[in-house]
mmCIF file of C-alpha atoms in Angstrom:
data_model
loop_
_atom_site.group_PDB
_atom_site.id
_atom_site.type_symbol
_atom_site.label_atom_id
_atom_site.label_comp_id
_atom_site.label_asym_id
_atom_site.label_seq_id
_atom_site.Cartn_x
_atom_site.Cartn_y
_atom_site.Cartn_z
ATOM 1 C CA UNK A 168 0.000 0.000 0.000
ATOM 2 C CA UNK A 169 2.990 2.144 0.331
ATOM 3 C CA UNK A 170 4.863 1.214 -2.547
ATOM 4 C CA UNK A 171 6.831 4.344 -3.824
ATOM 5 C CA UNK A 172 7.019 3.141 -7.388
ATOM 6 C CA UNK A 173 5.431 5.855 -9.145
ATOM 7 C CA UNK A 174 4.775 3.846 -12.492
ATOM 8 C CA UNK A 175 2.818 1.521 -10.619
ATOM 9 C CA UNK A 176 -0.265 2.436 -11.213
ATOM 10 C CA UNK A 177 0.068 2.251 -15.027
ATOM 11 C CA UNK A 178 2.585 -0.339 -15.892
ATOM 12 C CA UNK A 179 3.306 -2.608 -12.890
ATOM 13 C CA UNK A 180 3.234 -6.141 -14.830
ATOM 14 C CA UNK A 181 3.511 -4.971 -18.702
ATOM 15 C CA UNK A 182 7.110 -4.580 -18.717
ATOM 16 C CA UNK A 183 10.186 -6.792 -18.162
ATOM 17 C CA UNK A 184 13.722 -6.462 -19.439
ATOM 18 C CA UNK A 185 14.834 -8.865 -22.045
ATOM 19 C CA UNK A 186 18.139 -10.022 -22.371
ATOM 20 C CA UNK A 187 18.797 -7.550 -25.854
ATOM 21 C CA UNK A 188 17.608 -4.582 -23.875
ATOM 22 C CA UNK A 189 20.301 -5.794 -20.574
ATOM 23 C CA UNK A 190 22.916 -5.918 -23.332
ATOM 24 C CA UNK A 191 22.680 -2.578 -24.001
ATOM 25 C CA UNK A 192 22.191 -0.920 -20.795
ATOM 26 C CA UNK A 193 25.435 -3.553 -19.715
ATOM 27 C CA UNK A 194 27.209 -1.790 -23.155
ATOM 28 C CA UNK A 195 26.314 1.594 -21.605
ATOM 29 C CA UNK A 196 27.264 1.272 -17.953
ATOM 30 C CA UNK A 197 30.617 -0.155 -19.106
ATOM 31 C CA UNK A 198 31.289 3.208 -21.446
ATOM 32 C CA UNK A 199 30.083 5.081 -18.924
ATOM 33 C CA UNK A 200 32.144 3.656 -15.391
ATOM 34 C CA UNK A 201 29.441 2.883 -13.959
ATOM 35 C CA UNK A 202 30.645 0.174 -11.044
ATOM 36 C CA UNK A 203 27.364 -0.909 -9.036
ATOM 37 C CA UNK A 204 24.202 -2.156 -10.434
ATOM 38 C CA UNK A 205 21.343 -3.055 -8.178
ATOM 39 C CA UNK A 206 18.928 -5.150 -10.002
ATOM 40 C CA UNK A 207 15.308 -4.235 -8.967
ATOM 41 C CA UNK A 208 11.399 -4.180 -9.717
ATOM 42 C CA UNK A 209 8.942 -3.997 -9.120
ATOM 43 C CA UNK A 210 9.387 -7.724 -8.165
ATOM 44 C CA UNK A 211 12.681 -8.790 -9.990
ATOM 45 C CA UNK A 212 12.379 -12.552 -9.507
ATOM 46 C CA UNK A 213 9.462 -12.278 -11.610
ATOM 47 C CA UNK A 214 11.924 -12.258 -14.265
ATOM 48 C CA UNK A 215 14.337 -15.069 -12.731
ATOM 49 C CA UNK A 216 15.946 -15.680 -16.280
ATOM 50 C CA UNK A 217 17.115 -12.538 -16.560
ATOM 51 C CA UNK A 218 18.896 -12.802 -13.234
ATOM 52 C CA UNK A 219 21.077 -15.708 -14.263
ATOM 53 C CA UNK A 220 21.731 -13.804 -17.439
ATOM 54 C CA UNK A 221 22.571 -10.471 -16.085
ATOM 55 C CA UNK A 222 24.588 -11.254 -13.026
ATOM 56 C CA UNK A 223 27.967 -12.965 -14.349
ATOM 57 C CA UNK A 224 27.639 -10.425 -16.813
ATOM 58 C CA UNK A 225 27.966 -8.015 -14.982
ATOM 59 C CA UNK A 226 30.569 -9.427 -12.376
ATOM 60 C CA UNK A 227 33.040 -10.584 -15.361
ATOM 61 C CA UNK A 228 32.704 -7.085 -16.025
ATOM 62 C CA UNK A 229 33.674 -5.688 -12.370
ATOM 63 C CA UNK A 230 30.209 -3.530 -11.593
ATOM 64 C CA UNK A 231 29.539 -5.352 -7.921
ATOM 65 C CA UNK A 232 25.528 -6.359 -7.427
ATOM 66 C CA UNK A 233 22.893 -6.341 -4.969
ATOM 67 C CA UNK A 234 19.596 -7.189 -5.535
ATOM 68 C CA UNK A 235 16.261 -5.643 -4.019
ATOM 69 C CA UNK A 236 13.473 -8.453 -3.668
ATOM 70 C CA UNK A 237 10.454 -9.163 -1.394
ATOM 71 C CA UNK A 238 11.730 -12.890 -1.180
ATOM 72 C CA UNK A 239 8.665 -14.370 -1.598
ATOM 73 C CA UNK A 240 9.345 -16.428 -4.681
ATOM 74 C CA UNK A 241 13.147 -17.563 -3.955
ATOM 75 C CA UNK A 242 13.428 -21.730 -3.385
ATOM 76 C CA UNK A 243 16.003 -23.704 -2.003
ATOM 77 C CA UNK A 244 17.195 -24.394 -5.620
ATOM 78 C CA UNK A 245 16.950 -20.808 -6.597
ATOM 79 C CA UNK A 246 18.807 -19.064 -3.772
ATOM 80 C CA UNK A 247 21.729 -21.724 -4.303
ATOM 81 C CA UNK A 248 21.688 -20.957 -8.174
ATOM 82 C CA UNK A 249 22.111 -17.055 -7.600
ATOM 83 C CA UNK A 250 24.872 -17.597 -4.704
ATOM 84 C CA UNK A 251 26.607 -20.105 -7.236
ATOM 85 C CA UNK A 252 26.905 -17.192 -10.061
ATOM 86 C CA UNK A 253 27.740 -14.727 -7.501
ATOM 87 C CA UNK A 254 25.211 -12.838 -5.649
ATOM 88 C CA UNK A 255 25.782 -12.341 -1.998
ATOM 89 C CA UNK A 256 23.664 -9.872 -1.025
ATOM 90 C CA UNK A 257 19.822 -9.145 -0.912
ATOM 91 C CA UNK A 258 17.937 -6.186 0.164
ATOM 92 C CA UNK A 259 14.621 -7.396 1.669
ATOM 93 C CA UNK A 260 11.710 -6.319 2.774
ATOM 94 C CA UNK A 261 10.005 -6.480 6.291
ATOM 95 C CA UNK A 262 6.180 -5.093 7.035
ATOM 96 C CA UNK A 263 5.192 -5.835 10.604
ATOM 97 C CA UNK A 264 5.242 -8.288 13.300
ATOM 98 C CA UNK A 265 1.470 -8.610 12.463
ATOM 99 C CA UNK A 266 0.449 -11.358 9.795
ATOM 100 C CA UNK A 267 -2.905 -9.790 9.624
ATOM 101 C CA UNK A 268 -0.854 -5.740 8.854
ATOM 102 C CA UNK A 269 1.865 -7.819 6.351
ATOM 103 C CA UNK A 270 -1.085 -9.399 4.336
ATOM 104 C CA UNK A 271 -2.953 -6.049 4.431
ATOM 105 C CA UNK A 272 0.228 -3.357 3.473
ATOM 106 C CA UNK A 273 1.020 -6.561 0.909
ATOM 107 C CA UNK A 274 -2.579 -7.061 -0.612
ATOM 108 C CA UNK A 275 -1.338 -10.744 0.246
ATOM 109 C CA UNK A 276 -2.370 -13.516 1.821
ATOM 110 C CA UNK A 277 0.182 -15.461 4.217
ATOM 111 C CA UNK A 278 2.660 -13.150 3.019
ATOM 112 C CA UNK A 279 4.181 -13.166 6.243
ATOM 113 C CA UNK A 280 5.343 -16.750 5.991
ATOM 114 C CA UNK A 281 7.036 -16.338 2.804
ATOM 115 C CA UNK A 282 8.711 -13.423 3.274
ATOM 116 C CA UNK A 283 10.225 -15.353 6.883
ATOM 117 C CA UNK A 284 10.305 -18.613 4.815
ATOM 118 C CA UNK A 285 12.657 -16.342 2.247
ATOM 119 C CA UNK A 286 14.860 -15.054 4.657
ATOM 120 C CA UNK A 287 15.787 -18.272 5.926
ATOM 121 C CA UNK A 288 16.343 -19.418 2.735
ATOM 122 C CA UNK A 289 18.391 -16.941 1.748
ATOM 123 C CA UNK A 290 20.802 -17.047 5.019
ATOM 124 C CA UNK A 291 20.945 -20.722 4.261
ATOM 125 C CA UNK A 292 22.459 -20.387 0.892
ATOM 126 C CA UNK A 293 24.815 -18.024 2.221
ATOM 127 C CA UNK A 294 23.600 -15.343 0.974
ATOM 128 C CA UNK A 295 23.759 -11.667 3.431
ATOM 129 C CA UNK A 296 20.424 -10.318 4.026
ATOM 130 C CA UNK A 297 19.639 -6.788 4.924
ATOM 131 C CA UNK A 298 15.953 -5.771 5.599
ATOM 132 C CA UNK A 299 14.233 -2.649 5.184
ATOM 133 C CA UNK A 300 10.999 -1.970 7.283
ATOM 134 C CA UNK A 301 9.224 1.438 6.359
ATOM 135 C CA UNK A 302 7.943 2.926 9.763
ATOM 136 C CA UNK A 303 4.400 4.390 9.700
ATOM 137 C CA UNK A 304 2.335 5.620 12.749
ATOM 138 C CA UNK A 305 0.705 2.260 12.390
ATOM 139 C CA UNK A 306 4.100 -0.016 12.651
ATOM 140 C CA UNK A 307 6.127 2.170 14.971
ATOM 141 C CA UNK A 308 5.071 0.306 17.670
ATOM 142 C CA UNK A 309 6.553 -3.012 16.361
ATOM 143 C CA UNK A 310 10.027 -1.852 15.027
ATOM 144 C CA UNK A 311 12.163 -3.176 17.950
ATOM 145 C CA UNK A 312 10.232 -6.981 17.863
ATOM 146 C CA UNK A 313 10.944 -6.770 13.861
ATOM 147 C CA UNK A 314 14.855 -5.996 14.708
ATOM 148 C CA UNK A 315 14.789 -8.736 17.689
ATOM 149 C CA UNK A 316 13.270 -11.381 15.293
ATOM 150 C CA UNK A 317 15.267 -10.654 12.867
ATOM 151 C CA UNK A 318 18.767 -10.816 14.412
ATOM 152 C CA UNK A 319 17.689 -14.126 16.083
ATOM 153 C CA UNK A 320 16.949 -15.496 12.372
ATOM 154 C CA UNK A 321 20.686 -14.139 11.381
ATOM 155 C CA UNK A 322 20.029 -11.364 9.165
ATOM 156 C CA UNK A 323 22.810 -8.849 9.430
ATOM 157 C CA UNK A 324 22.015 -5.641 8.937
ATOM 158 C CA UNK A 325 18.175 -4.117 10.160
ATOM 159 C CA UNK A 326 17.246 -0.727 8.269
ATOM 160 C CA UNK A 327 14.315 1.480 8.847
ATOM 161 C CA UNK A 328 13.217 4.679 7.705
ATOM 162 C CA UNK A 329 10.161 6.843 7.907
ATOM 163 C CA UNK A 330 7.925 6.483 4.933
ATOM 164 C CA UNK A 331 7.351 8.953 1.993
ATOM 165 C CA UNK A 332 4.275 9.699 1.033
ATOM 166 C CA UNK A 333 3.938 7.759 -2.321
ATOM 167 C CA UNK A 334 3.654 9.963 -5.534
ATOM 168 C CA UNK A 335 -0.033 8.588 -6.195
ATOM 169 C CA UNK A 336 -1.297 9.818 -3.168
ATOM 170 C CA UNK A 337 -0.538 13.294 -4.092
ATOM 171 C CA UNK A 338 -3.185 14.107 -6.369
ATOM 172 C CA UNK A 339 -5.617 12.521 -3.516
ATOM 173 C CA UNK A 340 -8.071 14.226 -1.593
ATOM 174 C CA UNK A 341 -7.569 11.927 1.513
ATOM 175 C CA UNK A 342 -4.057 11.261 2.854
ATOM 176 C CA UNK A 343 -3.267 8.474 3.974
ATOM 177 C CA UNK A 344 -2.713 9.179 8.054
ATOM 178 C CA UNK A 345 -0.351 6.702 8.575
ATOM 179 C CA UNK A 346 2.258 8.332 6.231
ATOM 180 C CA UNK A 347 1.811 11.571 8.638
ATOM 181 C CA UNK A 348 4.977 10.017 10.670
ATOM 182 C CA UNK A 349 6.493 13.350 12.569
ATOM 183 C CA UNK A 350 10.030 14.363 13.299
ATOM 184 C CA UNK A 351 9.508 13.040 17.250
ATOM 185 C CA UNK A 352 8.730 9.748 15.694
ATOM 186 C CA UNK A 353 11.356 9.376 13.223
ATOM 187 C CA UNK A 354 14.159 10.043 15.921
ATOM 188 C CA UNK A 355 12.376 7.366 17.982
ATOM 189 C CA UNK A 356 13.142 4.931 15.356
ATOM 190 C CA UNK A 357 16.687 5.932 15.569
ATOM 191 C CA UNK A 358 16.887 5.238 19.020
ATOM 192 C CA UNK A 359 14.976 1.935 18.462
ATOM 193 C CA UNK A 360 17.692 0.765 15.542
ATOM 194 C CA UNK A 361 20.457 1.740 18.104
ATOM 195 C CA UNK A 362 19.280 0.125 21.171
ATOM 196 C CA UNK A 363 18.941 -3.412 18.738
ATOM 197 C CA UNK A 364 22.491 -2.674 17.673
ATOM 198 C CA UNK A 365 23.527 -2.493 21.551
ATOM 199 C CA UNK A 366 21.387 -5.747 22.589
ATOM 200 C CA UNK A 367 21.613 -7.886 19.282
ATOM 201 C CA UNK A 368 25.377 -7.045 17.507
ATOM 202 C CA UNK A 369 23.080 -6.096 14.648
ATOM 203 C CA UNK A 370 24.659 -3.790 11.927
ATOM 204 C CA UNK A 371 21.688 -0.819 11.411
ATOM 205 C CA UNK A 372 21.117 2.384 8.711
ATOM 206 C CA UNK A 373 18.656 3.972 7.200
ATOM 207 C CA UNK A 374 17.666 4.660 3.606
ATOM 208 C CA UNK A 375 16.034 7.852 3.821
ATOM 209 C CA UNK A 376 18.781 11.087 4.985
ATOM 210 C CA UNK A 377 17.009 12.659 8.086
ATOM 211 C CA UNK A 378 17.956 16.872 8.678
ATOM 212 C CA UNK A 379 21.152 17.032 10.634
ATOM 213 C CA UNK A 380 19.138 19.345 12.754
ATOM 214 C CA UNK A 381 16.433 16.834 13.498
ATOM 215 C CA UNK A 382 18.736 14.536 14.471
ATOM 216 C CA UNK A 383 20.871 17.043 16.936
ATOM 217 C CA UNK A 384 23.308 14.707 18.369
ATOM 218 C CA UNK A 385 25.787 13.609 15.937
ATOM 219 C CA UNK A 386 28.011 11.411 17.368
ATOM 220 C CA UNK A 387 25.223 9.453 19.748
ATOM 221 C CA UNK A 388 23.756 9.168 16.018
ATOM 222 C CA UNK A 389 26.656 8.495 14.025
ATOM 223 C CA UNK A 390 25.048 5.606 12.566
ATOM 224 C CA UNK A 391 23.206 7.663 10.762
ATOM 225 C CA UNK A 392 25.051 10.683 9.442
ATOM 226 C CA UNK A 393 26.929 10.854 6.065
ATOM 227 C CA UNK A 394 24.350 9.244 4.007
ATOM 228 C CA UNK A 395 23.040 12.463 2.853
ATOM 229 C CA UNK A 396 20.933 11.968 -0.277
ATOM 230 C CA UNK A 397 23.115 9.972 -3.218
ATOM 231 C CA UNK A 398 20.486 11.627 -6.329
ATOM 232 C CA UNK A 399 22.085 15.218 -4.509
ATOM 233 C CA UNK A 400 25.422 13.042 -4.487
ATOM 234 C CA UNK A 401 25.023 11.967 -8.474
ATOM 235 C CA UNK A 402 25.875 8.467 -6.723
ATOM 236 C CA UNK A 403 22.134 7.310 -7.975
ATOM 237 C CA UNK A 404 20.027 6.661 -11.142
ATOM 238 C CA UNK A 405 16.887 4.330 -11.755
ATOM 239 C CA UNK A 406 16.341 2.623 -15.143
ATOM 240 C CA UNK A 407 12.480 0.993 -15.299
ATOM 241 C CA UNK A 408 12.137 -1.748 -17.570
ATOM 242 C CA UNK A 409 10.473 0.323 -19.795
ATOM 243 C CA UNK A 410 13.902 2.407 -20.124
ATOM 244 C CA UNK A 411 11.920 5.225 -18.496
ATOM 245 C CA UNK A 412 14.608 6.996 -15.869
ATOM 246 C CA UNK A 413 14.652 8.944 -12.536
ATOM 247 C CA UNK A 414 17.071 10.032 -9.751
ATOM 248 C CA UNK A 415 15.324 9.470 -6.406
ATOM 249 C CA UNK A 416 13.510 6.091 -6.423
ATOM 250 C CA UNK A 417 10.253 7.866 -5.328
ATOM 251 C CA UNK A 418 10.272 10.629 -7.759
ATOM 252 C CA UNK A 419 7.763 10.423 -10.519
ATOM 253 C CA UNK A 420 9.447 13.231 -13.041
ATOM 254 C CA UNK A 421 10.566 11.269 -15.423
ATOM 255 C CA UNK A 422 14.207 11.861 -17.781
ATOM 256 C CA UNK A 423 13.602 10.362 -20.582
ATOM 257 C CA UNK A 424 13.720 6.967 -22.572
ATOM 258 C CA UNK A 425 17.597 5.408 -21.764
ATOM 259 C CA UNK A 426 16.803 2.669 -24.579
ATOM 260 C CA UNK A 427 16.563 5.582 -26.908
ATOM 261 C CA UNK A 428 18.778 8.482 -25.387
ATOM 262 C CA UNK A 429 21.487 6.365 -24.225
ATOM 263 C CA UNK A 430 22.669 6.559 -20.559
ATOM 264 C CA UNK A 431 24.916 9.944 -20.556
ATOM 265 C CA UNK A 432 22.302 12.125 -22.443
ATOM 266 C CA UNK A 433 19.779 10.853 -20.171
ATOM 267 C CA UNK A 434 21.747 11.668 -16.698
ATOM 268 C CA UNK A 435 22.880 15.140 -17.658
ATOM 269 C CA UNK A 436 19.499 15.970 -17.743
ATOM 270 C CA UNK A 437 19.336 15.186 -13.810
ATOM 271 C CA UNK A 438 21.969 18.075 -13.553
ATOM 272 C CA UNK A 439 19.731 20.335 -11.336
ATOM 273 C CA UNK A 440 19.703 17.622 -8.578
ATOM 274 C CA UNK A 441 23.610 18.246 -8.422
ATOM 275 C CA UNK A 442 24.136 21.779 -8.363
ATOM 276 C CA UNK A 443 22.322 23.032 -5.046
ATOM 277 C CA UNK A 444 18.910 23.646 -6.898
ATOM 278 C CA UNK A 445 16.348 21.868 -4.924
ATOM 279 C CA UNK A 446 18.168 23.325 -1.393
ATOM 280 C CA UNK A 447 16.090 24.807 1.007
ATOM 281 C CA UNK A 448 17.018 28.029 0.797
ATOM 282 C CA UNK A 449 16.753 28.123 4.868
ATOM 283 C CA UNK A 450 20.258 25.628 5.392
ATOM 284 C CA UNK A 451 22.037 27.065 2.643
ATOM 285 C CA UNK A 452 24.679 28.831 5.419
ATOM 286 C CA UNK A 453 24.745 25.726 7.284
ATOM 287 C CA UNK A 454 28.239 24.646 7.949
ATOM 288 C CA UNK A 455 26.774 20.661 7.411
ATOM 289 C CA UNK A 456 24.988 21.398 4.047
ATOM 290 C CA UNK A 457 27.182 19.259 2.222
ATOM 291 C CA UNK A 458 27.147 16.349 4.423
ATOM 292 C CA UNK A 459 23.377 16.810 4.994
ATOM 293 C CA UNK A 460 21.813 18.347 1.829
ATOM 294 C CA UNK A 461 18.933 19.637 3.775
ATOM 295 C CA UNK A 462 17.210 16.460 3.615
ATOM 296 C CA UNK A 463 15.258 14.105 1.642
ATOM 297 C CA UNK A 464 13.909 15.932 -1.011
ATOM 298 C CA UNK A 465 10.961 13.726 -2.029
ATOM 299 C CA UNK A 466 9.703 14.166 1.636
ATOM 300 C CA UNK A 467 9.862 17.882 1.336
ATOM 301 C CA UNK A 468 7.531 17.404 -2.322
ATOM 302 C CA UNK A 469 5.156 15.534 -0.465
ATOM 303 C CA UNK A 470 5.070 18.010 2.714
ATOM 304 C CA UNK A 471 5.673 21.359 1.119
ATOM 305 C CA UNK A 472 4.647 20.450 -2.835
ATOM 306 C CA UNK A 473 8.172 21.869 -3.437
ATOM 307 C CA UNK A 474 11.095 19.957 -4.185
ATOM 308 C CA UNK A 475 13.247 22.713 -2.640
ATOM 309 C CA UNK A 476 10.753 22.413 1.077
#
């Protein structure tokens, strides 16, 4: 229900990469230096094939991997396969301690079990799992028993950020209150992820840059300074199936067709998310604005309706 994709309500399903249009985009990210490819969806073990065809292309070529997956669909056989040719790590999800709130955020029934049943799995093959939970005001309450569990089954690094609001729910009349997490919250979570790190050995982050000044304490915090935001950074692009591109994973502006623009032409056009433009003008003096970059800027869209929020 939260998912941040913002094609999803027009093309989630219709399109999946064949191996001629990996070829290319493998032919660009070599000219281009590109040296880490994470290989995402949607759901990108929809398109298992693909998988064994991409990934030893792309190690033999030195860009390192990840992959992004909800685990749901990974087997014995499968996760064994994929550790065989090379991948080591997977970036999961997690929803709540609550079967009843996983099936409902999921639209899925027993989608609890599989995603635990994954997990395992995964571990089992060898394989390093990290796990992502997004924290709402209705899952708060259940972060520290998702870290605990977690741990105990041997994944090895526990993230969790405060959600976005999705691009969809923009144009809606009715927002969604659970995505009204505030800044009290948020640092709550940080304290959560630390105390799990104290109690379980477990390695914790967060996806989503919080305000230096939200945070306050920087070096009780550390864990959680430097990320900044990696579109501001240039250290980020997204390539849909479709060839459709964007910077920030939750943005819905859209840069143009890389099948048809190639990769280069396609980034410069992202230019403005590098050169201080979408600032707040308010933390422009601040001494940390480089290290910060005043914040996630797809959370200042959805609060403000500015980029620059």
């Amino acid at each position: 229900l939260h998912c941040y994709n913002p094609w999803r309500e027009v093309s989630a399903g219709k399109n999946h990469l064949t191996n001629d249009q990996f070829d290319y985009l493998l032919e660009e990210f070599i000219s281009n230096g590109v040296f880490h490819v994470i290989l995402s969806g949607g759901e990108p073990l929809v398109n298992y094939k693909l998988l064994l065809y991409a990934i030893p292309k792309l190690l033999e070529n030195n860009i390192s991997i990840s992959l992004n997956s909800n685990v749901s669909l990974i087997t014995k056989d499968k996760a064994k396969q994929l550790r065989d040719i090379g991948l080591d790590h997977i970036l999961a999800s997690w929803y709540s301690t609550d079967p009843n709130t996983t099936s409902h955020i999921t639209q899925v029934k027993g989608a609890q079990d599989k995603v635990i049943e994954g997990i395992k799995t995964c571990i089992e093959a060898g394989i390093r799992m990290s796990v992502n939970t997004i924290v709402t005001s209705h899952t708060i309450n259940s972060v520290y028993e998702a870290g605990k569990f977690l741990a105990e089954l041997g994944v090895q690094q526990f993230i969790a950020h405060r959600v976005i609001p999705p691009a969809y729910e923009r144009s809606l009349k009715e927002k969604n209150p659970a995505n009204n997490l505030q800044a009290d919250e948020a640092k709550e979570t940080l304290d959560i992820l630390l105390r799990l790190k104290e109690e379980y050995s477990i390695n914790v982050s967060t996806l989503i840059g919080y305000p230096l000044c939200m945070i306050g304490d920087l070096d009780k915090y550390s864990d959680f300074v430097g990320r900044g935001c990696p579109s501001q950074s240039g250290h980020r692009f997204n390539i849909n199936a479709s060839g459709d591109s964007h910077t920030c994973v939750m943005e819905d502006a859209s840069y143009g067709d890389v099948f048809k623009n190639g990769l280069k032409a396609t980034y410069a056009k992202t230019q403005f998310w590098r050169d201080n433009s979408v600032f707040f003008e308010g933390c422009k003096s601040c001494e940390y604005i480089n290290v910060c970059q005043t914040g996630c800027r797809m959370s200042a869209l959805a609060t403000t309706g500015n980029i620059d929020g």
